């Protein structure tokens, strides 16, 4: 009995990828330190965030104990369940602030779009692993359909930020699976032309009453606010302007821990979630922000190393997509806080407050650890 228990303990600790775990622990400590400054020790959110980190760690450990082959068996059920839940949101979802994104189960309120950030890349990695020996154009078309179904359902809610993240991670799997770069060149050129036309006709496109057709009014407002936040400095542009002021006022060295005026005078909106980077930059300055970027670089580099060492096609595709997911999270969040990207409600990984986001990141980290430690058993030679 004792031997069995000791073997289980050894296997449990062996499931960790220790370099990745060390980076995540450092992020956990830093995240709690910054959260303490953002809310103080009397606010319940500080305690809740500690609970969220603990839950994310336990989930990460549980997922890391699975082998990639075991994970592959659960991919289709989770993907189908996620799509059904998105459909249920469309039919029976709860509406808040003009968006129908939540499903109220009575004892629990869930946001199914969050689980699709992982289910979509897992499903696509499974599909390309299954047909890896003979990939054809039709396989990429089927993969595109598997990606567009949840993407369309999330857009309908509407939740443009989450939809773009789901699309980005899914598209990375399709590209890593062998999609020709030549096919992407025309799309890139069209995108550049489209952005150029928006900048050229900004005054017309952003005029009151002008309908963009393909975007909701609040999404149009976010783009126009990005182009010129001073058009409504006390309204739609307030978030962007205050975030930029906080970052700029931090200077090189920062104002010091818990000394940020923009933070503690309540000028920074959503300072515990989407704009927590503004809190960090004001208190720790440019040097602190560079150090934070170095930490994220180490995180992404370790994830990339796991991708390169993966022993299976499924592992390589999934690890690559999760690595890009971390990168997109960081790039989009910091970009919107600095005013170079629209505000789309993307949290800063392992820093922003929120249980759902942290559990999602914990599962992603557990998947990476599972891929890192997997060693396929060799068949004995006859």
Short mmCIF file of N, CA and C in Angstrom, two decimals, residues 193-207 210 212 224 227:
data_model
loop_
_atom_site.label_atom_id
_atom_site.label_comp_id
_atom_site.label_asym_id
_atom_site.label_seq_id
_atom_site.Cartn_x
_atom_site.Cartn_y
_atom_site.Cartn_z
N UNK A 193 -4.79 47.04 -47.02
CA UNK A 193 -5.60 48.00 -47.79
C UNK A 193 -6.81 48.44 -46.98
N UNK A 194 -7.45 47.48 -46.31
CA UNK A 194 -8.64 47.77 -45.51
C UNK A 194 -8.31 48.75 -44.39
N UNK A 195 -7.19 48.51 -43.68
CA UNK A 195 -6.79 49.41 -42.61
C UNK A 195 -6.45 50.80 -43.15
N UNK A 196 -5.81 50.83 -44.31
CA UNK A 196 -5.48 52.11 -44.93
C UNK A 196 -6.73 52.91 -45.28
N UNK A 197 -7.76 52.23 -45.78
CA UNK A 197 -9.01 52.92 -46.13
C UNK A 197 -9.70 53.45 -44.88
N UNK A 198 -9.63 52.68 -43.77
CA UNK A 198 -10.23 53.16 -42.52
C UNK A 198 -9.55 54.44 -42.05
N UNK A 199 -8.22 54.46 -42.12
CA UNK A 199 -7.48 55.65 -41.69
C UNK A 199 -7.77 56.84 -42.60
N UNK A 200 -7.88 56.60 -43.91
CA UNK A 200 -8.08 57.68 -44.88
C UNK A 200 -9.48 58.29 -44.75
N UNK A 201 -10.49 57.43 -44.54
CA UNK A 201 -11.88 57.90 -44.47
C UNK A 201 -12.38 57.94 -43.02
N UNK A 202 -11.45 58.14 -42.07
CA UNK A 202 -11.81 58.11 -40.65
C UNK A 202 -12.95 59.06 -40.32
N UNK A 203 -12.89 60.31 -40.81
CA UNK A 203 -13.90 61.30 -40.45
C UNK A 203 -15.29 60.89 -40.92
N UNK A 204 -15.36 60.25 -42.08
CA UNK A 204 -16.66 59.80 -42.61
C UNK A 204 -17.14 58.55 -41.89
N UNK A 205 -16.25 57.58 -41.72
CA UNK A 205 -16.63 56.31 -41.10
C UNK A 205 -17.04 56.47 -39.65
N UNK A 206 -16.40 57.42 -38.95
CA UNK A 206 -16.68 57.60 -37.52
C UNK A 206 -17.73 58.66 -37.24
N UNK A 207 -18.35 59.18 -38.29
CA UNK A 207 -19.40 60.19 -38.10
C UNK A 207 -20.62 59.56 -37.43
N UNK A 210 -23.34 56.84 -39.00
CA UNK A 210 -22.81 56.03 -40.11
C UNK A 210 -22.78 54.57 -39.68
N UNK A 212 -21.70 50.73 -39.99
CA UNK A 212 -20.64 49.88 -40.54
C UNK A 212 -21.17 48.52 -41.00
N UNK A 224 -13.17 53.66 -33.53
CA UNK A 224 -13.06 55.11 -33.70
C UNK A 224 -12.38 55.76 -32.50
N UNK A 227 -8.69 55.40 -32.88
CA UNK A 227 -8.11 56.33 -33.84
C UNK A 227 -7.96 57.73 -33.24
#
